Amino acid sequence: MVAKKMNIKPMLCDKLRIEEVDSLNENDYFSQVKIDGNRAIFVIDFTSGVFKILNRDGKDKKDVFKEFNLDKLRDYIDADNCILDGEIYSDKFGFDYVQERSHLSNQFSIRMLSETKPLCFNIFDIINLNGIDLTNYPIEQRMARLSEVVIDSSLIKRIDYNIGNIKNEFKRALDNGFEGLILKRIGSPYEFKRSSSWLKLKPKLDMTCVVLGWNEKKKGSYGSMKTDKCDVGLLNFTNKKEYDELVSNVGLGSFKVEIEYQTTTKDGKPRFPIFKRWVV
């Protein structure tokens, strides 16, 4: 039986900039494509009938992602029980669809979409197998166990890994539509926290936007800036003061802001935009 007392929290990555890659020994790391989906930990026990889909906050989302259940998973998992870490994603419908699915509450819509537009669980780690805690096993041993347990299918599949040639693998991941790379230090255990043993490598893109206004602040923040491309958050007191001065001296619509972002949504809007500098 899967260990009941395990405090299951997903292992999180530190950030890595592309210019920092040269400081690494490339042969010390696995690289896996970074999939832009919903992080999930699957707790699976065919013997007891326990099945959970835990999100980052530890909430069970199995009633939202009904395409996954023990009866279906049994055909693709060669184990009595296990705990798997990965991303729920759809190659066909993309990130926005996954986000839409994760917030659905109408059971009819959930059942219909689970049948007509099913998602896939992309697995990159295994942290428990047949009641044995694998968190202290080095990652190369966990990956070997994972390859023995999971049979790739349209419902679940393993994320392959490579060693070395990080910059080439990064470019190939972006060219194939992935969000970036995750680098995992060979020999490292699975930690239930953020760790420098896992490094997230993502592109940074720039865009210049016309400033159109300021949204009212929410509690604990300085609000967000309206532009012709998106709303820009994560602002501070200095940003607001400079904004007020520009509005007074130049006028709305006559100055711009340069933002940094990671990728775009299906309708072309920047995702996770961050203020970079004013353009006057």
Short mmCIF file of C-alpha atoms in Angstrom, two decimals:
data_model
loop_
_atom_site.label_atom_id
_atom_site.label_comp_id
_atom_site.label_asym_id
_atom_site.label_seq_id
_atom_site.Cartn_x
_atom_site.Cartn_y
_atom_site.Cartn_z
CA MET A 1 0.00 0.00 0.00
CA VAL A 2 1.17 3.53 -0.76
CA ALA A 3 2.58 5.09 2.42
CA LYS A 4 -0.22 6.98 4.14
CA LYS A 5 2.01 9.27 6.19
CA MET A 6 4.01 10.73 3.31
CA ASN A 7 3.73 14.51 3.24
CA ILE A 8 3.45 14.83 -0.51
CA LYS A 9 4.49 18.17 -1.96
CA PRO A 10 5.89 18.62 -5.47
CA MET A 11 9.60 19.27 -5.86
CA LEU A 12 10.09 22.75 -7.33
CA CYS A 13 12.83 24.25 -9.51
CA ASP A 14 15.24 27.11 -9.15
CA LYS A 15 15.58 29.39 -12.17
CA LEU A 16 18.48 29.32 -14.59
CA ARG A 17 19.31 31.98 -17.19
CA ILE A 18 20.61 30.93 -20.59
CA GLU A 19 23.85 32.85 -19.96
CA GLU A 20 24.45 30.71 -16.86
CA VAL A 21 24.42 27.42 -18.76
CA ASP A 22 28.15 27.64 -19.59
CA SER A 23 28.96 27.55 -15.87
CA LEU A 24 27.45 24.05 -15.57
CA ASN A 25 29.07 20.72 -16.26
CA GLU A 26 26.56 19.54 -18.84
CA ASN A 27 27.23 15.88 -18.16
CA ASP A 28 26.06 16.34 -14.56
CA TYR A 29 22.44 16.96 -15.63
CA PHE A 30 19.51 15.27 -17.27
CA SER A 31 17.43 17.61 -19.42
CA GLN A 32 13.70 17.15 -20.00
CA VAL A 33 11.35 19.35 -22.00
CA LYS A 34 9.26 21.68 -19.84
CA ILE A 35 5.59 21.09 -20.56
CA ASP A 36 3.24 23.99 -19.94
CA GLY A 37 0.39 22.17 -18.25
CA ASN A 38 -1.05 21.52 -14.78
CA ARG A 39 1.40 20.06 -12.27
CA ALA A 40 -0.04 16.94 -10.69
CA ILE A 41 0.96 14.09 -8.42
CA PHE A 42 -0.96 10.86 -9.04
CA VAL A 43 -1.41 8.64 -5.97
CA ILE A 44 -2.42 5.23 -7.32
CA ASP A 45 -3.23 2.08 -5.34
CA PHE A 46 -4.97 -0.67 -7.30
CA THR A 47 -5.09 -2.94 -4.24
CA SER A 48 -6.97 -0.60 -1.89
CA GLY A 49 -8.77 1.41 -4.58
CA VAL A 50 -7.17 4.70 -3.53
CA PHE A 51 -6.71 7.22 -6.34
CA LYS A 52 -5.86 10.91 -6.02
CA ILE A 53 -4.74 13.67 -8.37
CA LEU A 54 -3.02 16.22 -6.15
CA ASN A 55 -2.32 19.73 -7.42
CA ARG A 56 0.45 22.03 -6.15
CA ASP A 57 -1.68 22.96 -3.12
CA GLY A 58 -2.37 19.33 -2.23
CA LYS A 59 -6.02 19.46 -3.35
CA ASP A 60 -7.47 16.33 -4.92
CA LYS A 61 -8.63 17.13 -8.49
CA LYS A 62 -9.70 13.67 -9.65
CA ASP A 63 -13.32 14.88 -9.98
CA VAL A 64 -12.13 17.52 -12.47
CA PHE A 65 -9.96 15.25 -14.63
CA LYS A 66 -12.29 12.29 -15.07
CA GLU A 67 -10.44 10.79 -18.03
CA PHE A 68 -8.05 9.39 -15.39
CA ASN A 69 -9.31 6.57 -13.18
CA LEU A 70 -8.00 3.28 -11.82
CA ASP A 71 -9.78 1.15 -14.41
CA LYS A 72 -8.11 3.01 -17.30
CA LEU A 73 -4.73 3.42 -15.63
CA ARG A 74 -4.48 -0.29 -14.80
CA ASP A 75 -3.70 -1.07 -18.45
CA TYR A 76 -0.64 1.20 -18.49
CA ILE A 77 0.93 0.82 -15.04
CA ASP A 78 2.79 -2.33 -14.06
CA ALA A 79 2.64 -1.95 -10.26
CA ASP A 80 0.28 -2.59 -7.36
CA ASN A 81 0.66 1.01 -6.25
CA CYS A 82 2.82 4.03 -6.97
CA ILE A 83 3.10 7.82 -6.71
CA LEU A 84 3.92 9.62 -9.96
CA ASP A 85 4.85 13.26 -10.57
CA GLY A 86 4.17 15.04 -13.85
CA GLU A 87 2.10 17.49 -15.87
CA ILE A 88 -1.44 17.15 -17.16
CA TYR A 89 -1.38 18.50 -20.69
CA SER A 90 -2.84 18.29 -24.18
CA ASP A 91 -0.56 18.42 -27.24
CA LYS A 92 -3.62 19.12 -29.37
CA PHE A 93 -5.50 21.73 -27.34
CA GLY A 94 -2.70 23.46 -25.40
CA PHE A 95 -2.27 25.30 -22.12
CA ASP A 96 -5.42 27.43 -22.25
CA TYR A 97 -7.62 24.35 -22.58
CA VAL A 98 -5.88 22.67 -19.63
CA GLN A 99 -6.43 25.80 -17.52
CA GLU A 100 -10.09 25.93 -18.55
CA ARG A 101 -10.50 22.27 -17.60
CA SER A 102 -8.84 22.73 -14.21
CA HIS A 103 -11.44 25.33 -13.17
CA LEU A 104 -14.57 23.53 -14.36
CA SER A 105 -17.18 22.59 -11.77
CA ASN A 106 -20.12 21.53 -13.94
CA GLN A 107 -20.06 17.73 -13.88
CA PHE A 108 -21.80 17.37 -17.24
CA SER A 109 -19.16 19.56 -18.94
CA ILE A 110 -16.38 17.71 -17.14
CA ARG A 111 -17.64 14.30 -18.27
CA MET A 112 -18.25 15.46 -21.84
CA LEU A 113 -14.80 17.05 -22.24
CA SER A 114 -13.09 14.10 -20.56
CA GLU A 115 -14.57 11.87 -23.25
CA THR A 116 -14.33 14.13 -26.31
CA LYS A 117 -11.15 16.14 -25.58
CA PRO A 118 -9.17 14.02 -23.10
CA LEU A 119 -5.92 15.15 -21.53
CA CYS A 120 -2.67 13.22 -21.05
CA PHE A 121 -0.56 12.80 -17.91
CA ASN A 122 3.09 13.41 -18.84
CA ILE A 123 5.22 11.75 -16.15
CA PHE A 124 8.73 12.87 -15.24
CA ASP A 125 9.33 11.18 -11.87
CA ILE A 126 8.26 8.36 -9.55
CA ILE A 127 8.52 8.86 -5.79
CA ASN A 128 6.94 5.70 -4.39
CA LEU A 129 6.65 2.20 -5.84
CA ASN A 130 4.77 -0.70 -4.24
CA GLY A 131 5.02 0.96 -0.83
CA ILE A 132 8.77 1.69 -1.13
CA ASP A 133 9.75 5.34 -0.67
CA LEU A 134 12.01 6.25 -3.60
CA THR A 135 12.65 9.88 -2.64
CA ASN A 136 16.20 9.14 -1.43
CA TYR A 137 17.07 7.14 -4.53
CA PRO A 138 19.17 9.10 -7.07
CA ILE A 139 17.19 10.38 -10.00
CA GLU A 140 18.82 7.99 -12.47
CA GLN A 141 17.49 5.05 -10.44
CA ARG A 142 14.03 6.61 -10.20
CA MET A 143 13.96 7.10 -13.97
CA ALA A 144 14.95 3.45 -14.47
CA ARG A 145 12.09 2.35 -12.20
CA LEU A 146 9.70 4.65 -14.04
CA SER A 147 10.60 3.11 -17.40
CA GLU A 148 9.76 -0.33 -15.98
CA VAL A 149 6.41 0.77 -14.53
CA VAL A 150 4.75 3.02 -17.11
CA ILE A 151 3.59 1.91 -20.55
CA ASP A 152 3.33 4.94 -22.83
CA SER A 153 -0.12 5.63 -24.28
CA SER A 154 -2.41 8.51 -25.21
CA LEU A 155 -3.56 8.62 -21.56
CA ILE A 156 -0.20 8.62 -19.76
CA LYS A 157 3.39 8.72 -20.98
CA ARG A 158 6.91 9.29 -19.73
CA ILE A 159 8.91 12.40 -20.57
CA ASP A 160 12.21 11.34 -22.11
CA TYR A 161 15.51 12.84 -21.01
CA ASN A 162 18.88 13.66 -22.54
CA ILE A 163 22.36 14.24 -21.13
CA GLY A 164 24.61 17.06 -22.34
CA ASN A 165 24.20 19.59 -25.20
CA ILE A 166 21.95 21.76 -23.04
CA LYS A 167 21.81 24.75 -25.41
CA ASN A 168 21.03 22.53 -28.39
CA GLU A 169 18.34 20.70 -26.43
CA PHE A 170 16.90 24.05 -25.29
CA LYS A 171 16.64 25.29 -28.88
CA ARG A 172 15.10 22.01 -30.01
CA ALA A 173 12.53 22.18 -27.19
CA LEU A 174 11.50 25.70 -28.19
CA ASP A 175 11.40 24.80 -31.88
CA ASN A 176 9.03 21.93 -31.02
CA GLY A 177 6.69 24.23 -29.11
CA PHE A 178 7.72 23.40 -25.55
CA GLU A 179 8.12 26.01 -22.83
CA GLY A 180 11.81 25.31 -22.18
CA LEU A 181 13.90 22.74 -20.31
CA ILE A 182 14.13 21.32 -16.82
CA LEU A 183 17.67 20.33 -15.82
CA LYS A 184 17.99 17.68 -13.09
CA ARG A 185 21.29 16.98 -11.39
CA ILE A 186 22.35 13.35 -11.71
CA GLY A 187 22.55 11.65 -8.31
CA SER A 188 20.01 13.98 -6.69
CA PRO A 189 17.11 12.77 -4.47
CA TYR A 190 13.49 13.90 -4.69
CA GLU A 191 12.90 16.79 -2.26
CA PHE A 192 9.48 18.03 -1.16
CA LYS A 193 10.56 21.66 -1.60
CA ARG A 194 12.24 24.05 -4.03
CA SER A 195 15.74 22.82 -4.81
CA SER A 196 18.80 23.83 -6.83
CA SER A 197 19.04 20.19 -7.98
CA TRP A 198 16.30 21.04 -10.49
CA LEU A 199 16.81 24.08 -12.71
CA LYS A 200 14.20 25.69 -14.96
CA LEU A 201 15.47 27.15 -18.23
CA LYS A 202 12.94 29.27 -20.11
CA PRO A 203 13.20 31.99 -22.77
CA LYS A 204 12.66 35.64 -21.99
CA LEU A 205 10.87 37.67 -24.67
CA ASP A 206 10.43 41.44 -24.92
CA MET A 207 7.51 43.53 -26.17
CA THR A 208 6.72 47.25 -26.19
CA CYS A 209 3.14 48.23 -25.30
CA VAL A 210 1.17 51.49 -25.27
CA VAL A 211 0.12 52.42 -21.73
CA LEU A 212 -3.65 53.00 -21.44
CA GLY A 213 -4.28 53.32 -17.71
CA TRP A 214 -3.92 51.88 -14.23
CA ASN A 215 -6.13 49.26 -12.60
CA GLU A 216 -7.19 49.80 -9.01
CA LYS A 217 -4.84 48.14 -6.59
CA LYS A 218 -5.74 44.91 -4.89
CA LYS A 219 -4.98 44.29 -1.25
CA GLY A 220 -1.25 43.94 -0.74
CA SER A 221 -0.29 45.24 -4.20
CA TYR A 222 0.08 48.45 -6.21
CA GLY A 223 -2.40 47.34 -8.83
CA SER A 224 -1.63 46.66 -12.48
CA MET A 225 -1.03 48.69 -15.59
CA LYS A 226 -3.38 48.58 -18.58
CA THR A 227 -1.73 48.42 -21.99
CA ASP A 228 -2.88 47.73 -25.54
CA LYS A 229 -1.46 44.18 -25.32
CA CYS A 230 -2.10 43.02 -21.74
CA ASP A 231 -2.29 43.99 -18.07
CA VAL A 232 1.11 44.21 -16.38
CA GLY A 233 1.30 43.27 -12.69
CA LEU A 234 4.00 42.78 -10.04
CA LEU A 235 4.47 46.55 -9.80
CA ASN A 236 5.83 48.61 -6.91
CA PHE A 237 5.63 52.08 -5.38
CA THR A 238 8.30 53.49 -7.71
CA ASN A 239 6.47 52.19 -10.81
CA LYS A 240 3.26 53.92 -9.68
CA LYS A 241 5.05 57.18 -8.90
CA GLU A 242 6.77 57.21 -12.31
CA TYR A 243 3.49 56.35 -14.00
CA ASP A 244 1.73 59.32 -12.35
CA GLU A 245 4.54 61.64 -13.43
CA LEU A 246 4.37 60.42 -17.04
CA VAL A 247 0.59 60.82 -17.14
CA SER A 248 0.96 64.37 -15.83
CA ASN A 249 3.84 65.37 -18.13
CA VAL A 250 3.16 63.40 -21.32
CA GLY A 251 -0.41 62.10 -21.14
CA LEU A 252 -1.91 58.64 -21.54
CA GLY A 253 -1.40 57.10 -24.94
CA SER A 254 1.82 59.07 -25.47
CA PHE A 255 4.23 56.80 -23.63
CA LYS A 256 4.93 53.09 -23.67
CA VAL A 257 6.29 50.34 -21.47
CA GLU A 258 8.67 47.53 -22.36
CA ILE A 259 7.70 44.22 -20.81
CA GLU A 260 9.36 40.84 -20.43
CA TYR A 261 7.29 37.68 -20.84
CA GLN A 262 7.69 33.95 -21.38
CA THR A 263 5.28 32.99 -24.15
CA THR A 264 1.88 33.94 -25.58
CA THR A 265 -1.65 32.64 -25.17
CA LYS A 266 -3.59 31.17 -28.10
CA ASP A 267 -5.02 34.65 -28.82
CA GLY A 268 -1.54 36.20 -28.92
CA LYS A 269 -1.43 37.87 -25.49
CA PRO A 270 1.82 37.78 -23.47
CA ARG A 271 1.79 35.33 -20.58
CA PHE A 272 3.30 36.37 -17.22
CA PRO A 273 4.29 39.90 -18.35
CA ILE A 274 6.74 41.78 -16.12
CA PHE A 275 7.61 45.47 -16.18
CA LYS A 276 11.06 46.14 -17.67
CA ARG A 277 11.33 49.87 -18.45
CA TRP A 278 9.45 52.93 -19.65
CA VAL A 279 9.66 53.99 -23.33
CA VAL A 280 8.95 57.69 -23.85
#
